Amino acid sequence: MKLGKIAIAALAATVFMFLTDGLWYGIIMKDSMTPMPGARPEPDMVWLVLGMLIYCIAFAYVFVMGQGSGSPVGEGTRFGIWATLFVWIPMGFFWYALIAAAPLQEYLIDDVFRLVQTIIIGIIVAYLTGMSGHRGGEVTPGKGATGGDD
């Protein structure tokens, strides 16, 4: 896999994440969410974008390493679900356990948002990395990139 395709996919995923986070947190949920204790009045955008970029670079790179033999939509969805289970859902429970500022319901709503967002990011990455159901003979039908069953 060429790093250029991974970079383009990561950049597109970062832009999508930035826009959907802005829409979700800045407009849709702005008045519905409990303010985080110690939160800045306005986010420090450099660090926010850097965090998103690092996440999306890692997401795209790991996706390419482990993609299966399915369609871009199927593989992007599968990877998005696993990424949500690996990153966002545990983080929501950690925040809930450590900070008594918001009810559990807010974290669960956020997890649903992250699930949808991350599935779409997976599909974007699948298409932009040129996924076509196989990787030049490295993956056989019904087998993942590691040779095991998907």
PDB file of C-alpha atoms in Angstrom:
ATOM      1  CA  MET A   1       0.000   0.000   0.000  1.00  0.00           C
ATOM      2  CA  LYS A   2       1.332   3.390  -0.929  1.00  0.00           C
ATOM      3  CA  LEU A   3       1.690   5.821   1.929  1.00  0.00           C
ATOM      4  CA  GLY A   4       0.208   8.546  -0.287  1.00  0.00           C
ATOM      5  CA  LYS A   5      -3.174   6.804  -0.313  1.00  0.00           C
ATOM      6  CA  ILE A   6      -3.046   6.342   3.450  1.00  0.00           C
ATOM      7  CA  ALA A   7      -2.180  10.034   3.879  1.00  0.00           C
ATOM      8  CA  ILE A   8      -5.063  11.148   1.649  1.00  0.00           C
ATOM      9  CA  ALA A   9      -7.485   8.828   3.450  1.00  0.00           C
ATOM     10  CA  ALA A  10      -6.275  10.059   6.851  1.00  0.00           C
ATOM     11  CA  LEU A  11      -6.613  13.697   5.801  1.00  0.00           C
ATOM     12  CA  ALA A  12     -10.143  13.154   4.460  1.00  0.00           C
ATOM     13  CA  ALA A  13     -11.087  11.280   7.639  1.00  0.00           C
ATOM     14  CA  THR A  14      -9.679  14.118   9.765  1.00  0.00           C
ATOM     15  CA  VAL A  15     -11.716  16.718   7.860  1.00  0.00           C
ATOM     16  CA  PHE A  16     -14.846  14.573   8.216  1.00  0.00           C
ATOM     17  CA  MET A  17     -14.210  14.080  11.938  1.00  0.00           C
ATOM     18  CA  PHE A  18     -13.574  17.798  12.472  1.00  0.00           C
ATOM     19  CA  LEU A  19     -16.772  18.790  10.655  1.00  0.00           C
ATOM     20  CA  THR A  20     -18.991  16.179  12.300  1.00  0.00           C
ATOM     21  CA  ASP A  21     -17.581  16.917  15.765  1.00  0.00           C
ATOM     22  CA  GLY A  22     -18.246  20.617  15.189  1.00  0.00           C
ATOM     23  CA  LEU A  23     -21.789  19.903  14.075  1.00  0.00           C
ATOM     24  CA  TRP A  24     -22.494  17.458  16.919  1.00  0.00           C
ATOM     25  CA  TYR A  25     -20.836  19.222  19.849  1.00  0.00           C
ATOM     26  CA  GLY A  26     -20.990  22.807  18.633  1.00  0.00           C
ATOM     27  CA  ILE A  27     -24.551  22.895  17.292  1.00  0.00           C
ATOM     28  CA  ILE A  28     -26.727  19.813  17.864  1.00  0.00           C
ATOM     29  CA  MET A  29     -25.697  18.955  21.445  1.00  0.00           C
ATOM     30  CA  LYS A  30     -24.376  22.361  22.544  1.00  0.00           C
ATOM     31  CA  ASP A  31     -27.217  23.099  24.973  1.00  0.00           C
ATOM     32  CA  SER A  32     -27.898  19.464  25.911  1.00  0.00           C
ATOM     33  CA  MET A  33     -24.550  18.379  27.316  1.00  0.00           C
ATOM     34  CA  THR A  34     -23.284  18.992  30.828  1.00  0.00           C
ATOM     35  CA  PRO A  35     -20.246  21.316  30.799  1.00  0.00           C
ATOM     36  CA  MET A  36     -17.011  19.487  31.580  1.00  0.00           C
ATOM     37  CA  PRO A  37     -15.389  20.750  34.815  1.00  0.00           C
ATOM     38  CA  GLY A  38     -12.286  22.783  34.050  1.00  0.00           C
ATOM     39  CA  ALA A  39     -13.111  22.973  30.332  1.00  0.00           C
ATOM     40  CA  ARG A  40     -11.661  25.855  28.353  1.00  0.00           C
ATOM     41  CA  PRO A  41     -14.155  28.498  27.203  1.00  0.00           C
ATOM     42  CA  GLU A  42     -13.041  27.699  23.640  1.00  0.00           C
ATOM     43  CA  PRO A  43     -11.041  24.624  22.591  1.00  0.00           C
ATOM     44  CA  ASP A  44      -7.374  25.005  21.680  1.00  0.00           C
ATOM     45  CA  MET A  45      -7.815  24.112  18.024  1.00  0.00           C
ATOM     46  CA  VAL A  46      -4.181  23.218  17.324  1.00  0.00           C
ATOM     47  CA  TRP A  47      -4.250  20.380  19.852  1.00  0.00           C
ATOM     48  CA  LEU A  48      -7.759  19.353  18.880  1.00  0.00           C
ATOM     49  CA  VAL A  49      -6.862  19.003  15.201  1.00  0.00           C
ATOM     50  CA  LEU A  50      -3.535  17.332  16.025  1.00  0.00           C
ATOM     51  CA  GLY A  51      -5.348  14.717  18.124  1.00  0.00           C
ATOM     52  CA  MET A  52      -7.839  14.071  15.329  1.00  0.00           C
ATOM     53  CA  LEU A  53      -5.059  13.822  12.753  1.00  0.00           C
ATOM     54  CA  ILE A  54      -3.072  11.323  14.825  1.00  0.00           C
ATOM     55  CA  TYR A  55      -6.212   9.237  15.393  1.00  0.00           C
ATOM     56  CA  CYS A  56      -7.081   9.240  11.674  1.00  0.00           C
ATOM     57  CA  ILE A  57      -3.527   8.415  10.540  1.00  0.00           C
ATOM     58  CA  ALA A  58      -3.449   5.444  12.914  1.00  0.00           C
ATOM     59  CA  PHE A  59      -6.982   4.454  11.871  1.00  0.00           C
ATOM     60  CA  ALA A  60      -6.109   4.466   8.149  1.00  0.00           C
ATOM     61  CA  TYR A  61      -2.805   2.655   8.626  1.00  0.00           C
ATOM     62  CA  VAL A  62      -4.240  -0.097  10.823  1.00  0.00           C
ATOM     63  CA  PHE A  63      -7.253  -0.440   8.517  1.00  0.00           C
ATOM     64  CA  VAL A  64      -4.990  -1.122   5.533  1.00  0.00           C
ATOM     65  CA  MET A  65      -2.975  -3.676   7.519  1.00  0.00           C
ATOM     66  CA  GLY A  66      -6.050  -5.624   8.591  1.00  0.00           C
ATOM     67  CA  GLN A  67      -8.651  -5.206   5.893  1.00  0.00           C
ATOM     68  CA  GLY A  68     -10.466  -8.353   4.886  1.00  0.00           C
ATOM     69  CA  SER A  69     -11.833  -9.479   1.562  1.00  0.00           C
ATOM     70  CA  GLY A  70     -15.250  -7.830   1.789  1.00  0.00           C
ATOM     71  CA  SER A  71     -16.617  -4.736   0.116  1.00  0.00           C
ATOM     72  CA  PRO A  72     -15.378  -1.256   1.081  1.00  0.00           C
ATOM     73  CA  VAL A  73     -18.676  -0.568   2.866  1.00  0.00           C
ATOM     74  CA  GLY A  74     -18.566  -3.887   4.713  1.00  0.00           C
ATOM     75  CA  GLU A  75     -14.907  -3.657   5.693  1.00  0.00           C
ATOM     76  CA  GLY A  76     -15.173   0.029   6.641  1.00  0.00           C
ATOM     77  CA  THR A  77     -18.218  -0.724   8.778  1.00  0.00           C
ATOM     78  CA  ARG A  78     -16.526  -3.696  10.442  1.00  0.00           C
ATOM     79  CA  PHE A  79     -13.403  -1.716  11.238  1.00  0.00           C
ATOM     80  CA  GLY A  80     -15.421   1.295  12.421  1.00  0.00           C
ATOM     81  CA  ILE A  81     -17.362  -0.879  14.859  1.00  0.00           C
ATOM     82  CA  TRP A  82     -14.162  -2.420  16.238  1.00  0.00           C
ATOM     83  CA  ALA A  83     -12.451   0.973  16.512  1.00  0.00           C
ATOM     84  CA  THR A  84     -15.441   2.301  18.467  1.00  0.00           C
ATOM     85  CA  LEU A  85     -15.359  -0.716  20.778  1.00  0.00           C
ATOM     86  CA  PHE A  86     -11.610  -0.348  21.207  1.00  0.00           C
ATOM     87  CA  VAL A  87     -11.399   3.433  21.726  1.00  0.00           C
ATOM     88  CA  TRP A  88     -14.586   5.423  22.244  1.00  0.00           C
ATOM     89  CA  ILE A  89     -16.841   3.210  24.359  1.00  0.00           C
ATOM     90  CA  PRO A  90     -14.171   2.380  26.976  1.00  0.00           C
ATOM     91  CA  MET A  91     -13.148   6.044  27.089  1.00  0.00           C
ATOM     92  CA  GLY A  92     -16.764   7.051  27.812  1.00  0.00           C
ATOM     93  CA  PHE A  93     -16.921   4.627  30.717  1.00  0.00           C
ATOM     94  CA  PHE A  94     -13.535   5.852  32.009  1.00  0.00           C
ATOM     95  CA  TRP A  95     -14.754   9.464  31.929  1.00  0.00           C
ATOM     96  CA  TYR A  96     -17.989   8.484  33.673  1.00  0.00           C
ATOM     97  CA  ALA A  97     -16.062   6.607  36.366  1.00  0.00           C
ATOM     98  CA  LEU A  98     -13.642   9.494  36.966  1.00  0.00           C
ATOM     99  CA  ILE A  99     -15.730  12.648  36.546  1.00  0.00           C
ATOM    100  CA  ALA A 100     -19.111  12.999  38.224  1.00  0.00           C
ATOM    101  CA  ALA A 101     -20.149  15.907  36.016  1.00  0.00           C
ATOM    102  CA  ALA A 102     -22.486  14.226  33.552  1.00  0.00           C
ATOM    103  CA  PRO A 103     -25.046  11.427  33.714  1.00  0.00           C
ATOM    104  CA  LEU A 104     -24.270   8.064  32.120  1.00  0.00           C
ATOM    105  CA  GLN A 105     -26.929   8.782  29.485  1.00  0.00           C
ATOM    106  CA  GLU A 106     -24.753  11.564  28.002  1.00  0.00           C
ATOM    107  CA  TYR A 107     -21.814   9.212  27.594  1.00  0.00           C
ATOM    108  CA  LEU A 108     -24.027   6.571  25.978  1.00  0.00           C
ATOM    109  CA  ILE A 109     -25.463   9.136  23.543  1.00  0.00           C
ATOM    110  CA  ASP A 110     -21.909  10.176  22.716  1.00  0.00           C
ATOM    111  CA  ASP A 111     -20.973   6.520  22.128  1.00  0.00           C
ATOM    112  CA  VAL A 112     -23.798   6.168  19.591  1.00  0.00           C
ATOM    113  CA  PHE A 113     -22.569   9.312  17.816  1.00  0.00           C
ATOM    114  CA  ARG A 114     -19.008   7.968  17.787  1.00  0.00           C
ATOM    115  CA  LEU A 115     -20.180   4.607  16.448  1.00  0.00           C
ATOM    116  CA  VAL A 116     -21.941   6.213  13.478  1.00  0.00           C
ATOM    117  CA  GLN A 117     -19.080   8.652  12.890  1.00  0.00           C
ATOM    118  CA  THR A 118     -16.407   5.948  13.056  1.00  0.00           C
ATOM    119  CA  ILE A 119     -18.286   3.614  10.714  1.00  0.00           C
ATOM    120  CA  ILE A 120     -18.465   6.429   8.149  1.00  0.00           C
ATOM    121  CA  ILE A 121     -14.761   7.156   8.666  1.00  0.00           C
ATOM    122  CA  GLY A 122     -14.070   3.455   8.025  1.00  0.00           C
ATOM    123  CA  ILE A 123     -16.016   3.568   4.770  1.00  0.00           C
ATOM    124  CA  ILE A 124     -14.204   6.755   3.680  1.00  0.00           C
ATOM    125  CA  VAL A 125     -10.829   5.168   4.426  1.00  0.00           C
ATOM    126  CA  ALA A 126     -11.805   1.939   2.626  1.00  0.00           C
ATOM    127  CA  TYR A 127     -12.705   3.791  -0.562  1.00  0.00           C
ATOM    128  CA  LEU A 128      -9.775   6.219  -0.513  1.00  0.00           C
ATOM    129  CA  THR A 129      -7.164   3.535   0.074  1.00  0.00           C
ATOM    130  CA  GLY A 130      -8.381   1.853  -3.101  1.00  0.00           C
ATOM    131  CA  MET A 131      -9.880  -1.169  -1.423  1.00  0.00           C
ATOM    132  CA  SER A 132     -11.496  -3.422  -3.992  1.00  0.00           C
ATOM    133  CA  GLY A 133     -12.115  -6.557  -1.960  1.00  0.00           C
ATOM    134  CA  HIS A 134      -8.573  -7.923  -2.171  1.00  0.00           C
ATOM    135  CA  ARG A 135      -4.976  -6.756  -1.895  1.00  0.00           C
ATOM    136  CA  GLY A 136      -2.996  -8.049  -4.823  1.00  0.00           C
ATOM    137  CA  GLY A 137      -3.255 -11.711  -3.896  1.00  0.00           C
ATOM    138  CA  GLU A 138      -2.333 -11.186  -0.244  1.00  0.00           C
ATOM    139  CA  VAL A 139      -5.876 -11.944   0.850  1.00  0.00           C
ATOM    140  CA  THR A 140      -7.826 -14.961  -0.307  1.00  0.00           C
ATOM    141  CA  PRO A 141     -11.637 -15.040  -0.309  1.00  0.00           C
ATOM    142  CA  GLY A 142     -12.912 -15.590   3.224  1.00  0.00           C
ATOM    143  CA  LYS A 143      -9.532 -14.818   4.756  1.00  0.00           C
ATOM    144  CA  GLY A 144      -8.300 -11.597   6.363  1.00  0.00           C
ATOM    145  CA  ALA A 145      -4.972  -9.898   5.755  1.00  0.00           C
ATOM    146  CA  THR A 146      -3.391 -12.132   8.385  1.00  0.00           C
ATOM    147  CA  GLY A 147      -4.642 -15.294   6.696  1.00  0.00           C
ATOM    148  CA  GLY A 148      -7.166 -16.069   9.436  1.00  0.00           C
ATOM    149  CA  ASP A 149     -10.910 -16.148   9.115  1.00  0.00           C
ATOM    150  CA  ASP A 150     -12.624 -12.740   9.217  1.00  0.00           C
TER     151      ASP A 150
END
